[in-house]
Coordinates of C-alpha atoms in Angstrom, one line a residue:
X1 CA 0.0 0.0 0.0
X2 CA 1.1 3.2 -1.1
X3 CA 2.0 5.5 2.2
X4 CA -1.1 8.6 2.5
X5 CA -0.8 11.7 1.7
X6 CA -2.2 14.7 3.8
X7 CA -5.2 14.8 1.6
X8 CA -6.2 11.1 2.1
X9 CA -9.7 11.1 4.2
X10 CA -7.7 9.0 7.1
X11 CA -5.1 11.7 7.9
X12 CA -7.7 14.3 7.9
X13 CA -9.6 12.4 10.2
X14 CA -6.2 11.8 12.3
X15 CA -6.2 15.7 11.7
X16 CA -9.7 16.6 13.3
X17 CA -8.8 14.2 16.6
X18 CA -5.6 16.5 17.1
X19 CA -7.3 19.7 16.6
X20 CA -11.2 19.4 17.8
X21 CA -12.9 18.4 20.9
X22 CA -16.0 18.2 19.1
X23 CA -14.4 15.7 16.8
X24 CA -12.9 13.5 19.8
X25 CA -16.5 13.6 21.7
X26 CA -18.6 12.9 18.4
X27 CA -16.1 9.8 17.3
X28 CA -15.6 9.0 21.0
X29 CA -11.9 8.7 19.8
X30 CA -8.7 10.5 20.7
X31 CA -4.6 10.8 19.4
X32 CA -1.8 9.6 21.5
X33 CA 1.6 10.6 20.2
X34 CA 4.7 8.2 20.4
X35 CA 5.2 4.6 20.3
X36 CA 5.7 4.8 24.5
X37 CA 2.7 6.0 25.1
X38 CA 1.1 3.8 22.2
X39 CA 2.3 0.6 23.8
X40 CA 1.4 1.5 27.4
X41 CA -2.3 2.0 25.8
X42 CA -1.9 -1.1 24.6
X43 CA -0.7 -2.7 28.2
X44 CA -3.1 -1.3 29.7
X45 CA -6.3 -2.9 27.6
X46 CA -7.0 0.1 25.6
X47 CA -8.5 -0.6 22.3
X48 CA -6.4 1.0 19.6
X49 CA -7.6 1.3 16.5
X50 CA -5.1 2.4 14.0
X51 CA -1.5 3.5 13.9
X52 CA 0.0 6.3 11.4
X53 CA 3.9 5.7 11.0
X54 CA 6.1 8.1 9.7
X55 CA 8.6 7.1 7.1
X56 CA 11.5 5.0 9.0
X57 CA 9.3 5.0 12.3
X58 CA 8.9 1.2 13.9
X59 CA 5.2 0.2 14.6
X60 CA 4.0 -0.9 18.0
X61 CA 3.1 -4.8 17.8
X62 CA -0.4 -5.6 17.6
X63 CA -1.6 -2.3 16.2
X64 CA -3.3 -2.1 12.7
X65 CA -0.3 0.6 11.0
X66 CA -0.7 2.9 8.1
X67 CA 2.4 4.7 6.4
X68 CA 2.6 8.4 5.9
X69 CA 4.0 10.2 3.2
X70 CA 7.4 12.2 4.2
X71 CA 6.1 15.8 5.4
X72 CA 2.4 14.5 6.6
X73 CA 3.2 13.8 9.9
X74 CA 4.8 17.2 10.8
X75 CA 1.3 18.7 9.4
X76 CA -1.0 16.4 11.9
X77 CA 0.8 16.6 14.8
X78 CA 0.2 18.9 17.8
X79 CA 3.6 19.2 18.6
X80 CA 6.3 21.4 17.0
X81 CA 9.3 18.4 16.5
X82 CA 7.0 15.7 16.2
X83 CA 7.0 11.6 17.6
X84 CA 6.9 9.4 14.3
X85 CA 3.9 7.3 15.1
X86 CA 0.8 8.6 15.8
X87 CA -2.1 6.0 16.9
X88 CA -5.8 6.5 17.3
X89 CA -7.6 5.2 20.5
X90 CA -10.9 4.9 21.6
X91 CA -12.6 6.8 24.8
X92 CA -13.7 3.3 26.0
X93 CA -11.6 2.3 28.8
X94 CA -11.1 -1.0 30.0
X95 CA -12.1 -0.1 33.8
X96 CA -15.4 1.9 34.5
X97 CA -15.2 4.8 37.1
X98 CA -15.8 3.1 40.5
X99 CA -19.5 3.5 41.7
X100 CA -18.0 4.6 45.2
X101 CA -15.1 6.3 44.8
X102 CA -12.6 7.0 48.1
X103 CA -10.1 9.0 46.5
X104 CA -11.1 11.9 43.9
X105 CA -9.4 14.5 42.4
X106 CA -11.9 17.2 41.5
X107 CA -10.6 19.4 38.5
X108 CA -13.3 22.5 39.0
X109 CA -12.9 24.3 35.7
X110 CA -9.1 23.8 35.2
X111 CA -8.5 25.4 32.0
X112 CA -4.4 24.4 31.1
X113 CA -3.8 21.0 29.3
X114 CA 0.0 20.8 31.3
X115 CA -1.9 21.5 34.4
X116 CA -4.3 18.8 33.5
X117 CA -1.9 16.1 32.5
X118 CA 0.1 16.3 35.6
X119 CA -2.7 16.8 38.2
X120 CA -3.8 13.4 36.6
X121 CA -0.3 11.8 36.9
X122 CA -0.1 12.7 40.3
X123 CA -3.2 11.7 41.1
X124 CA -2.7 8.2 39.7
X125 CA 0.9 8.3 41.4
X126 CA -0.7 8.6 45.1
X127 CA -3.6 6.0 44.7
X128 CA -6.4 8.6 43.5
X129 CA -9.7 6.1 42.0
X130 CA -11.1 8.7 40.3
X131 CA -10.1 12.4 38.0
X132 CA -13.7 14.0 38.0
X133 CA -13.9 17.6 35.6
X134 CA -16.4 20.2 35.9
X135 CA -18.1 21.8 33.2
X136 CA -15.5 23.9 31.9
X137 CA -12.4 21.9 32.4
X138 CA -10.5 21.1 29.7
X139 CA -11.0 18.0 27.1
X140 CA -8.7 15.5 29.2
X141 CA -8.6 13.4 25.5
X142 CA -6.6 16.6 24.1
X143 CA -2.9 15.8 23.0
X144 CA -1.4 17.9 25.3
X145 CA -3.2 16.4 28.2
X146 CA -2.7 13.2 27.4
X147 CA 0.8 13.8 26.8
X148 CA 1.3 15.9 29.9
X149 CA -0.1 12.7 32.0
X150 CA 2.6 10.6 30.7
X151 CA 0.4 7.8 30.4
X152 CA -1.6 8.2 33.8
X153 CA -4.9 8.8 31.5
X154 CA -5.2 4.7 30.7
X155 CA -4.6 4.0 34.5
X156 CA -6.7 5.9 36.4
X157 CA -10.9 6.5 35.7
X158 CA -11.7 9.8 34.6
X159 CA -15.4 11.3 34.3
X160 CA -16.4 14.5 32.8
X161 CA -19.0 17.3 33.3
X162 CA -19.7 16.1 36.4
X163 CA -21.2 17.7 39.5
X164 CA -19.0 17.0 42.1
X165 CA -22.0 17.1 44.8
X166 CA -22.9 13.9 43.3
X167 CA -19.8 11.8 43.6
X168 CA -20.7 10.9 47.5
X169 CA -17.7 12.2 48.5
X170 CA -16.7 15.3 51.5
X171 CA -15.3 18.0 49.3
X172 CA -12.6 19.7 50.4
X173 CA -11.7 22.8 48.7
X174 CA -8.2 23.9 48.4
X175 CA -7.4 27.7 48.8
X176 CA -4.4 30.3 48.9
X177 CA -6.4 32.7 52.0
X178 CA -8.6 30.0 54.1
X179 CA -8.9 26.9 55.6
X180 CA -6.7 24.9 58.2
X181 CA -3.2 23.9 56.9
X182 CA -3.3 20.8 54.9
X183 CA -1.1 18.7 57.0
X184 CA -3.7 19.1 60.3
X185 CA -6.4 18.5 58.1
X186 CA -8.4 15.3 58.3
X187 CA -8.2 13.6 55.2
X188 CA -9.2 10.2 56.6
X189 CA -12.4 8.8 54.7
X190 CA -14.3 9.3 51.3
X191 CA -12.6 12.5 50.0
X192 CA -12.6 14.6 47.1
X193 CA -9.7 17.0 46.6
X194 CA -11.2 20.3 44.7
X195 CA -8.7 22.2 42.3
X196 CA -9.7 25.5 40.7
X197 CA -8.6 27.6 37.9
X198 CA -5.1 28.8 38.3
X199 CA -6.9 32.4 37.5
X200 CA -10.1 31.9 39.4
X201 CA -9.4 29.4 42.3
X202 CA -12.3 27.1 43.0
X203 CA -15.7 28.4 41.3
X204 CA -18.7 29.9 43.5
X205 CA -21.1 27.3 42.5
X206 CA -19.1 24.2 43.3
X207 CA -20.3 23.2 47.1
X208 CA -17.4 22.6 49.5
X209 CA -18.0 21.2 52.7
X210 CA -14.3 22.5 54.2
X211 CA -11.2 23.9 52.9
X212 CA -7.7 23.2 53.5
X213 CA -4.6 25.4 52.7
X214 CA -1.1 24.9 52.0
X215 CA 0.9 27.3 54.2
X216 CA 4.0 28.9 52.3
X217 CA 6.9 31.6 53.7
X218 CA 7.5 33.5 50.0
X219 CA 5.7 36.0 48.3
X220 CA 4.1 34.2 45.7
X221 CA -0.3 34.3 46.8
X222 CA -0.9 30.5 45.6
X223 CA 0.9 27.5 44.0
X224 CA 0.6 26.4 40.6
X225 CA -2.5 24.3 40.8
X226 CA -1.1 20.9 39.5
X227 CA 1.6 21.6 42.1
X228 CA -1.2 22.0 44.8
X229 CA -3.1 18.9 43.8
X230 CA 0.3 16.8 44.0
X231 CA 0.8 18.2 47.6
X232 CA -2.4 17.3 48.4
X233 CA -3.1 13.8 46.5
X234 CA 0.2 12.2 48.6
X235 CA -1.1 14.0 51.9
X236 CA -4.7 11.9 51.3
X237 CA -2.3 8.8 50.4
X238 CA -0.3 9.5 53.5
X239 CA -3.2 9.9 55.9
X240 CA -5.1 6.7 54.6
X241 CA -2.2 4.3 54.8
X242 CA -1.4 4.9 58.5

């Protein structure tokens, strides 16, 4: 088979999965980048559907694999020097949320994909069972995100548009100016860590039943959020495990 071209209809469907949410929700599809991240989708019971291999690239085993054209790949791709295979995996994950989550990690309208990623790696990291976004938050099926979690989006559940009042969980609300410092803090039972916008904090209509702080000595207001919810995450895991 001849390798495509940037015109064929599969690399502009490739194309559409990089660039639109819309896209990624309507096909229930998304685009991980590099042939690490390919086979830990594969490990991990993800069903991946097709492959796109630049020219010299070596496929993941077990993958379905198409051959690009020289050039294409650098005109798909979300990033500037890009990975030479490119796969194609569906949004249905092997493990469904838990119906009773202990552990959640509440992104409430977290807007940056690097932010994203790494609140989710983290979250994975210290035993979180569930990543639940508010309306709002960004598409955690975006490149970026996915990258940014280096692979933590195939091992941990993550749930979307959610209302965090209905995950049956206390919410604790994380904050630069209230709240008793996070290491005093109870974090024993079914808790859900809630991370804000790094511009706008938690939002007004998301209902928090406490709030915890994390105290600092420097002049800097607040922490980058996914450096909050990594403090925070490992407190939880710390607490539980005594």
């Amino acid at each position: 088979m001849e390798p495509l071209g940037f015109t064929h209809p599969k690399v502009q469907r490739l194309r559409r999965l990089v660039g639109r949410r819309s896209s990624r929700w309507e096909e229930q599809a998304f685009v991980v980048e590099g042939a690490t991240l390919i086979a830990e989708a594969v490990d991990a019971g993800w069903d991946v559907e097709l492959q796109f291999a630049a020219p010299g690239a070596t496929a993941v085993d077990g993958v379905p694999v198409v051959h690009l054209a020289s050039g294409v790949i650098e005109r798909v791709a979300s990033t500037e020097h890009p990975q030479p295979l490119i796969a194609v995996v569906r949004m249905s994950a092997p493990v469904p949320p838990p119906a009773q989550p202990k552990r959640v990690m509440v992104c409430a309208g977290v807007a940056d994909p690097g932010n994203l990623g790494t609140i989710m790696r983290s979250a994975e990291a210290a035993g979180s069972d569930l990543v639940a976004l508010t309306p709002g938050s960004v598409d955690p099926y975006s490149p970026k995100v996915v990258r940014a979690s280096a692979g933590a989006i195939f091992h941990v559940p993550v749930v979307v548009d959610v209302d965090p009042g209905t995950l049956g969980v206390e919410l604790i609300g994380t904050s630069s100016h209230q709240g008793e410092p996070y290491r005093s803090a109870d974090l024993h039972g079914r808790v859900g860590i809630v991370i804000g916008s790094e511009a706008h904090g938690v939002p007004a209509d998301v209902r928090i039943d406490r709030w915890v702080t994390i105290p600092h000595a420097g002049r800097s207001e607040s922490l980058n959020a996914a450096m909050a919810a990594t403090l925070l995450v490992f407190e939880v895991m710390h607490q539980q495990s005594r």
